[in-house]
Each structure stands twice: as C-alpha cells, then as structure tokens.
GROMACS .gro file of C-alpha atoms in nm:
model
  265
    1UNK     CA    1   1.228   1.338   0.044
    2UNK     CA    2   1.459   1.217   0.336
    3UNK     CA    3   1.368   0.893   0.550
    4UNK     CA    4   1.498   0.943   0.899
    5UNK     CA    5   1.548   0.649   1.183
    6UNK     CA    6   1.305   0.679   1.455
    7UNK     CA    7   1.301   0.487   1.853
    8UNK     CA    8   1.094   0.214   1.896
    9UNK     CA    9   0.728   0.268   1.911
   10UNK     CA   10   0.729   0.600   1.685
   11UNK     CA   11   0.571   0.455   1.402
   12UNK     CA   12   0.576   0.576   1.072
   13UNK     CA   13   0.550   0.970   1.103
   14UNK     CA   14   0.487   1.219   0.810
   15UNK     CA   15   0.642   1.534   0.802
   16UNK     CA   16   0.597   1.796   0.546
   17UNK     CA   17   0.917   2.064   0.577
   18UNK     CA   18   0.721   2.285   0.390
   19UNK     CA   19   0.410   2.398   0.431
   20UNK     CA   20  -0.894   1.633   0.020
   21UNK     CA   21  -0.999   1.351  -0.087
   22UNK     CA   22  -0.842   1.181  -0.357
   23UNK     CA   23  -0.990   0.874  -0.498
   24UNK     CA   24  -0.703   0.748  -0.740
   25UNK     CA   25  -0.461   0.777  -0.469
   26UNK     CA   26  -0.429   0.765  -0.080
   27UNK     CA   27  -0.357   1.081   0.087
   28UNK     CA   28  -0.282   1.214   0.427
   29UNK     CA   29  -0.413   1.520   0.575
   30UNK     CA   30  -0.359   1.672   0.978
   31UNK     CA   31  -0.425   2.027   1.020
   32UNK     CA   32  -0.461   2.165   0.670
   33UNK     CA   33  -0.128   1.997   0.599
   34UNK     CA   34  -0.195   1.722   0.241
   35UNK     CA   35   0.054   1.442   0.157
   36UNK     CA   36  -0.027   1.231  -0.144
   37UNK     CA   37   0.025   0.915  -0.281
   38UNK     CA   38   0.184   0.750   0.013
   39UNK     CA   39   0.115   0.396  -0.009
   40UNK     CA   40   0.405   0.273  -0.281
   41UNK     CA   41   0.615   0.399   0.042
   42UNK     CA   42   0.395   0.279   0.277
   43UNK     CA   43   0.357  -0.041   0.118
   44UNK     CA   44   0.782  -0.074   0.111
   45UNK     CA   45   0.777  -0.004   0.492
   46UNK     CA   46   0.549  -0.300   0.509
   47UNK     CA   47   0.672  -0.563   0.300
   48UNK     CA   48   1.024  -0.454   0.489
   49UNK     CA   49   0.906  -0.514   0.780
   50UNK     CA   50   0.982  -0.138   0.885
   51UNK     CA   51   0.826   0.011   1.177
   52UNK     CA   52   0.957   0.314   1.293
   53UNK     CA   53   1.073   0.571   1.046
   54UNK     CA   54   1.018   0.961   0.997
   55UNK     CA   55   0.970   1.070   0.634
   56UNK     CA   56   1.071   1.446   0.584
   57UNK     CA   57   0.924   1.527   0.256
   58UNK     CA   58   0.876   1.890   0.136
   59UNK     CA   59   0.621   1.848  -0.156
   60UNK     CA   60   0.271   1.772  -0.179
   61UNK     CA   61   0.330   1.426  -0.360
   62UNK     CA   62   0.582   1.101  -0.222
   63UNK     CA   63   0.769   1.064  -0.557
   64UNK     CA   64   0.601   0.795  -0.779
   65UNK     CA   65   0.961   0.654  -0.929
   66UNK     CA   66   0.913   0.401  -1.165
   67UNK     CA   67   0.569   0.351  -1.040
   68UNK     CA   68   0.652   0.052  -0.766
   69UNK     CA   69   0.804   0.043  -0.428
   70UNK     CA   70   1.105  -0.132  -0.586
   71UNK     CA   71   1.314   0.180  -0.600
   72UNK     CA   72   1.211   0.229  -0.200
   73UNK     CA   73   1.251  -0.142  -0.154
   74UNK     CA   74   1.649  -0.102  -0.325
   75UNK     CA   75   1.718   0.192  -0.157
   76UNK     CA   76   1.597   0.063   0.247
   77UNK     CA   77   1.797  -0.243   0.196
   78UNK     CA   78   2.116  -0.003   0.046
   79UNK     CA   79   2.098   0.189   0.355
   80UNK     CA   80   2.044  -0.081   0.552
   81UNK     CA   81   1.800  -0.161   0.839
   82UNK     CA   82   1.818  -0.145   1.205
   83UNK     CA   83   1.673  -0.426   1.448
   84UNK     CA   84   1.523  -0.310   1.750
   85UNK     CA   85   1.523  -0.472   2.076
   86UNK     CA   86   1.102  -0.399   2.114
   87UNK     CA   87   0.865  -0.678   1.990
   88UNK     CA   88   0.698  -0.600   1.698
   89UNK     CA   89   0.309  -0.519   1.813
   90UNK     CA   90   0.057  -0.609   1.561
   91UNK     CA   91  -0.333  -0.595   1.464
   92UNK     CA   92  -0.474  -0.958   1.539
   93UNK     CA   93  -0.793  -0.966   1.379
   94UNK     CA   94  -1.064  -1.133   1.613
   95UNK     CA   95  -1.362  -1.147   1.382
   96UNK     CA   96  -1.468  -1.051   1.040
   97UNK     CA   97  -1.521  -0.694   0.900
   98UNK     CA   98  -1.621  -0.619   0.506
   99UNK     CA   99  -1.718  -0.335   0.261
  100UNK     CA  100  -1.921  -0.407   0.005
  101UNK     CA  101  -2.048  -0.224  -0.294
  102UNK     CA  102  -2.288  -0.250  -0.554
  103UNK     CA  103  -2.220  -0.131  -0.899
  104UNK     CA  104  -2.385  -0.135  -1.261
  105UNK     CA  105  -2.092  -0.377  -1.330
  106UNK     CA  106  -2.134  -0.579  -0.999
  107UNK     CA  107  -2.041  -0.629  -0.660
  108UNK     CA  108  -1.704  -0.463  -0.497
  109UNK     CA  109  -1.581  -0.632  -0.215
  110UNK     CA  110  -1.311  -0.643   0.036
  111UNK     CA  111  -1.279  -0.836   0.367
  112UNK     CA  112  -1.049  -0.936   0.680
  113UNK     CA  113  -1.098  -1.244   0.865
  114UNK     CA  114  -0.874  -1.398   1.213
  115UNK     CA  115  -0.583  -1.590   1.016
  116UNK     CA  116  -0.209  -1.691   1.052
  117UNK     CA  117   0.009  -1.458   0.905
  118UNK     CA  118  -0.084  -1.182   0.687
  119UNK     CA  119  -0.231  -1.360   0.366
  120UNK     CA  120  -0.431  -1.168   0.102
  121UNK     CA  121  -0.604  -1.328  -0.197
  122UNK     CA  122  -0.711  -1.024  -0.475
  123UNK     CA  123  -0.955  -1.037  -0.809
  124UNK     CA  124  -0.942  -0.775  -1.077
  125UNK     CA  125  -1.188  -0.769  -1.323
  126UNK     CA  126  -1.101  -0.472  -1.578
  127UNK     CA  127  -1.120  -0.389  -1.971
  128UNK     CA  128  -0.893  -0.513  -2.243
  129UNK     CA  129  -0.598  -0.604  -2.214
  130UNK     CA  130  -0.635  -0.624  -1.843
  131UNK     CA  131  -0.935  -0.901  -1.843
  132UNK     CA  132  -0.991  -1.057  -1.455
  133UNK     CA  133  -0.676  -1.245  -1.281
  134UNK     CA  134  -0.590  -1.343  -0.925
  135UNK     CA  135  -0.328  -1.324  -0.690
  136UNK     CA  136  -0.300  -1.505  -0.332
  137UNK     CA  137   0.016  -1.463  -0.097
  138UNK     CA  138   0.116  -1.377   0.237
  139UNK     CA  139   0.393  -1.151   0.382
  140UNK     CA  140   0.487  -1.414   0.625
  141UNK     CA  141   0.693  -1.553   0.350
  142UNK     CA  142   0.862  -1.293   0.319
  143UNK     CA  143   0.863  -1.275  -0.054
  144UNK     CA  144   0.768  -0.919  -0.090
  145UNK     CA  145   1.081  -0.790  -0.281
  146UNK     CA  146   1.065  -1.037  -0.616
  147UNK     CA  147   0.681  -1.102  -0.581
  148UNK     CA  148   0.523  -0.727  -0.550
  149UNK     CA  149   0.753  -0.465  -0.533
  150UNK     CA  150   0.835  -0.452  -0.897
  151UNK     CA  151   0.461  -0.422  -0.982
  152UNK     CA  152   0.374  -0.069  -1.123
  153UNK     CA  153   0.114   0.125  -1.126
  154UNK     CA  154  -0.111   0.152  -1.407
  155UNK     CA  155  -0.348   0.335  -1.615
  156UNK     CA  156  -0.609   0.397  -1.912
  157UNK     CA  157  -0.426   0.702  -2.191
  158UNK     CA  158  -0.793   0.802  -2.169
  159UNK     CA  159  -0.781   0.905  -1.854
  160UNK     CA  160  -0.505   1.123  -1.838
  161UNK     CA  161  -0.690   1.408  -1.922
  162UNK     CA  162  -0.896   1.416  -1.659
  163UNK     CA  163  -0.690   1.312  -1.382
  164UNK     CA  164  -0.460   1.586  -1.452
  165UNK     CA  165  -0.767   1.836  -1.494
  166UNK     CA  166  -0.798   1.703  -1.129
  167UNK     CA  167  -0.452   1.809  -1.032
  168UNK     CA  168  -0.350   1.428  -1.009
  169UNK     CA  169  -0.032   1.251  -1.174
  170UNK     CA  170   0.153   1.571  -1.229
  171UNK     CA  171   0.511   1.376  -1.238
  172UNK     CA  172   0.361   1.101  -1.443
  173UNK     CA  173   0.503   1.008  -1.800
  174UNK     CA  174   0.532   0.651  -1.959
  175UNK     CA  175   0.843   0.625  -1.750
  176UNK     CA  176   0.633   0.569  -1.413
  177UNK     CA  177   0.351   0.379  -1.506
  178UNK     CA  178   0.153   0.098  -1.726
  179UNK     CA  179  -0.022   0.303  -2.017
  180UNK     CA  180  -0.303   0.141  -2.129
  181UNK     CA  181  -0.452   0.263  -2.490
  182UNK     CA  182  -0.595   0.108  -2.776
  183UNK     CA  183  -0.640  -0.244  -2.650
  184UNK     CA  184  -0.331  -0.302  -2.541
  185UNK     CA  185  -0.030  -0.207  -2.328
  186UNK     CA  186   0.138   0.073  -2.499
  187UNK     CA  187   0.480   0.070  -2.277
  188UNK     CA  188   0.564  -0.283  -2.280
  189UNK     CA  189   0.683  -0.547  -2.187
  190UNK     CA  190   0.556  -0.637  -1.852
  191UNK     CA  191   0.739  -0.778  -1.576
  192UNK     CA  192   0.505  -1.017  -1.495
  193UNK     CA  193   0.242  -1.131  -1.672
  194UNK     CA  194   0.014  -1.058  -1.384
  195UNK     CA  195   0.121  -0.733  -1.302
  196UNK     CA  196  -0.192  -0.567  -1.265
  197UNK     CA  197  -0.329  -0.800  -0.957
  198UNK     CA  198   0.008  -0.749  -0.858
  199UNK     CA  199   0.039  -0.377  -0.798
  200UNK     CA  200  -0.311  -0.385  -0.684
  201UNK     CA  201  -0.162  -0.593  -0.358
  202UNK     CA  202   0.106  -0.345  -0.378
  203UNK     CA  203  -0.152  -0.081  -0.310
  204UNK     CA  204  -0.350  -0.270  -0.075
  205UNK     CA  205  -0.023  -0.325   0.163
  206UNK     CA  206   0.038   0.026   0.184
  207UNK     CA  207  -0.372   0.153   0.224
  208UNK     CA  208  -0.373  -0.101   0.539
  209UNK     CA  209  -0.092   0.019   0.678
  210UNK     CA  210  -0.263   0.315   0.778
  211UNK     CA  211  -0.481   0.118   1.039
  212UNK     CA  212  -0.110   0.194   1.250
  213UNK     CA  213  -0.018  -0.177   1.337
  214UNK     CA  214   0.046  -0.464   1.047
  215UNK     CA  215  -0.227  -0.698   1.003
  216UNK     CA  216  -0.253  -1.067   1.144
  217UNK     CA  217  -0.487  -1.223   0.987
  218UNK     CA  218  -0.668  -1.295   0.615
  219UNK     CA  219  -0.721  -1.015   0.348
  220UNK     CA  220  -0.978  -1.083   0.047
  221UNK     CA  221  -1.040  -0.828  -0.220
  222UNK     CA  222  -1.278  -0.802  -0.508
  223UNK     CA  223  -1.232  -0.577  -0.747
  224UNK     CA  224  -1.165  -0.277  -0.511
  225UNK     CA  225  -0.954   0.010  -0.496
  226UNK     CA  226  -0.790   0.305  -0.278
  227UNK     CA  227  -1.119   0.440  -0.186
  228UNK     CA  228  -1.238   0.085  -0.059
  229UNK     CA  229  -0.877  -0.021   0.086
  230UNK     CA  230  -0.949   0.318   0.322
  231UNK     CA  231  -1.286   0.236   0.373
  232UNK     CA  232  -1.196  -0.087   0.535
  233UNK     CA  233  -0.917   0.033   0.779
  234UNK     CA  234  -1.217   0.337   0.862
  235UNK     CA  235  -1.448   0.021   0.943
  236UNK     CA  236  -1.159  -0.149   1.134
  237UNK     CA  237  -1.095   0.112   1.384
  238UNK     CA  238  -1.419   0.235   1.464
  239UNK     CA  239  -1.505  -0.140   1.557
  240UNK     CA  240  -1.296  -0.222   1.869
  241UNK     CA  241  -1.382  -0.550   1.889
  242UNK     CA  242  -1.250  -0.648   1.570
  243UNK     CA  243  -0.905  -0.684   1.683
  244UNK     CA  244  -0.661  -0.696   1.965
  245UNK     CA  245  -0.306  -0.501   1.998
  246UNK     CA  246  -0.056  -0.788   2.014
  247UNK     CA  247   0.315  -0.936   2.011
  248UNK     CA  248   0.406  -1.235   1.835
  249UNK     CA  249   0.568  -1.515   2.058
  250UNK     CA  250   0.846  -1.551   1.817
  251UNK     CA  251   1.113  -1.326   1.753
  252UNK     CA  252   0.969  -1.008   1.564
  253UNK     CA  253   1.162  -0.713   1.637
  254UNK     CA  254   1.064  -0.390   1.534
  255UNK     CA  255   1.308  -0.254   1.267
  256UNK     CA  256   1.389   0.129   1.149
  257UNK     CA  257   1.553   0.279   0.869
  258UNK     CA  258   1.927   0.321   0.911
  259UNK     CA  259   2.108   0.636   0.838
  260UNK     CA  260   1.890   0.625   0.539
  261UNK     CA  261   1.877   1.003   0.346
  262UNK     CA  262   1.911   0.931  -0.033
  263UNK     CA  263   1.732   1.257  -0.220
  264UNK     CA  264   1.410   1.132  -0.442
  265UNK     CA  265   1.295   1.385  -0.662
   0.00000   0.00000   0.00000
C-alpha cells in the first residue's frame, strides 16, 4: 500500500492497482471493485487532521498492523505532513439524527447532535473480561495520537472460526489483535485499561469519515458497531437538512500526506 499527496479538495481517494457487505469490518465498493477494512486508516487520516490523500493499495484488505492506527499515525508524522493554503470544509451538524436498535440484550444506539468541536462519548457493554466502560473526548484537543491510536482491535478465540469461514481476518494472528478466550485476555497486557471503548472510538472516527467532510458537532454511541457507525453516515446524507458544508473562522487548513510511500504489507 502506497499513500500519495493529493491538491486541495481531492479528498481521500481509494485506488485499487489491481483489480459485499461485511459486518465486522467497513468496506468500500465502486464498480465491482472491494476494499476492506479501511477505517484504522481512515480513522489516522482523521485524528491527523489529513484531508487530501490518494491510497494506492493493490489487495483486497488495508493492512491491519498491530491492529491500531498507531503504525499509520507513526508513519504520517515520519513522512511528514503538508499544510494547504484551502480552509478546511467541514460537516456542521444542524439538528439531530439517530439509529436505534432493539435487541434480545437491549437497545443499540448511536446519535449526532449540533456541538462545538467534534466530541464523542461511547458505552460498551460486552462479556467477560470486557464488562461495560465509557469513553468521552473530542478531536478538537487534539489528543488523538496518545489517547486512541494505540487502541487495537479486538476479538472473542471463539469466533475465529467463523469469521475466517467468512473469508474475514485472513492476516490476523495474536500479533494484530486483543484475543479474548476463556474469561480473560489471552495476549496481554493492555495498553490501557480501557482499551476496548477505546478502539471502539478508533473505529467510529474512521466509519464517519466516510460521510466525506469531518464532523462538527456531538457523537453518542451505545453499544454499536461498524454496521451501525455506516448506518448513521447512510441516515446523514440522505437527510439534507441535517447539516451544512462549512469553514471554520479560525485557521484550519487542509493538510495532505507528504512524499509519504513507506510499503505495508
């Protein structure tokens, strides 16, 4: 995978060099043409502030690493970024939209309301060892590097077999992820002790990104997921009155990737 600068007002652009739904992952799909597991790299771009860049990848899957955006995170800032003299446009929410849904197990919920800044506040609720925790923050304060990137991804031993069955976490191994198995975490020790809730913003950054623009306003999330992250930007866009294209009055240039071409495999 290469990561390519792009002008101002390109976006983030996918490009597969060679050439579905997926509900434990997000996925991209124009024309036939499937990239998976995007939003650990989508979620760097974000928390970097990054907002023009072309990623040339010529496999099905964006490389999982270690199972955070760390890696991406170290790697940007290695290369260095590249300030652009265009103002940052962004997607002011004007009034609330939510998913909800209802489970054996309870309610599922995620929201976005008109706020300052881009603030999210996430509940888990999941089996030993997990148990419920909490997480509030906001990428205004620019704490995404030591507060969520490090977070990886995790998952239950008992469900390997059947996500692979699915053709899901082909590259996985207890290198790249939390293993969860007999009550307990079988790849310690954690890097924080909320690292769960933590990756689960990690996620949640890089699912909204794909509404195009980054959010201004308040996130809230209970006990969701890809599938409801995605459901949520689907909501957001078909309701053009939710939100307004806008600039910031302060200084909030867009940024690309410099000269940035490590190879990930």
């Amino acid at each position: 995978m290469r990561l390519v600068p792009a002008p101002a007002g390109s976006g983030i652009v996918f490009r597969r060099s060679d050439v579905a739904k997926v509900s434990y992952a997000t996925s991209l799909m124009r024309q036939g043409v499937l990239i998976s597991t995007t939003e650990h790299l989508l979620s760097a771009f974000v928390g970097l502030g990054v907002d023009n860049v072309i990623v040339e990848i010529d496999n099905l899957e964006v490389p999982i690493l270690d199972g955070s955006s760390l890696p991406y995170v170290d790697a940007i800032l290695g290369a260095g970024l590249k300030r652009q003299r265009r103002k940052r446009e962004y997607m002011r929410i004007l009034k609330p939209v939510e998913v909800r849904e209802n489970t054996p197990h309870g309610e599922k919920f995620i929201g976005v309301y008109p706020g300052e800044g881009y603030s999210i506040d996430y509940r888990i609720d999941f089996p030993a060892p997990i148990g419920k925790d909490h997480f509030v923050g906001d990428l205004e304060a620019g704490a995404y590097t030591g507060l969520i990137a490090p977070a990886r991804t995790f998952g239950f031993r008992e469900d390997e077999a059947m996500l692979r069955d699915m053709g899901l976490i082909r590259g996985a191994s207890d290198a790249c992820a939390i293993i969860i198995g007999e009550g307990k975490v079988l790849n310690g020790p954690l890097r924080f002790p909320d690292e769960f809730v933590r990756h689960k913003v990690l996620d949640l950054i890089g699912d909204l990104a794909l509404a195009g623009r980054r959010i201004w306003g308040r996130v809230v999330a209970e006990r969701a997921g890809h599938a409801m992250h995605t459901a949520l930007v689907q909501r957001l866009l078909r309701d053009r009155s939710a939100w307004e294209l806008t600039t910031r009055t302060e200084p909030a240039e867009n940024r690309s990737a410099a000269a940035f071409e490590p190879s990930f495999a």
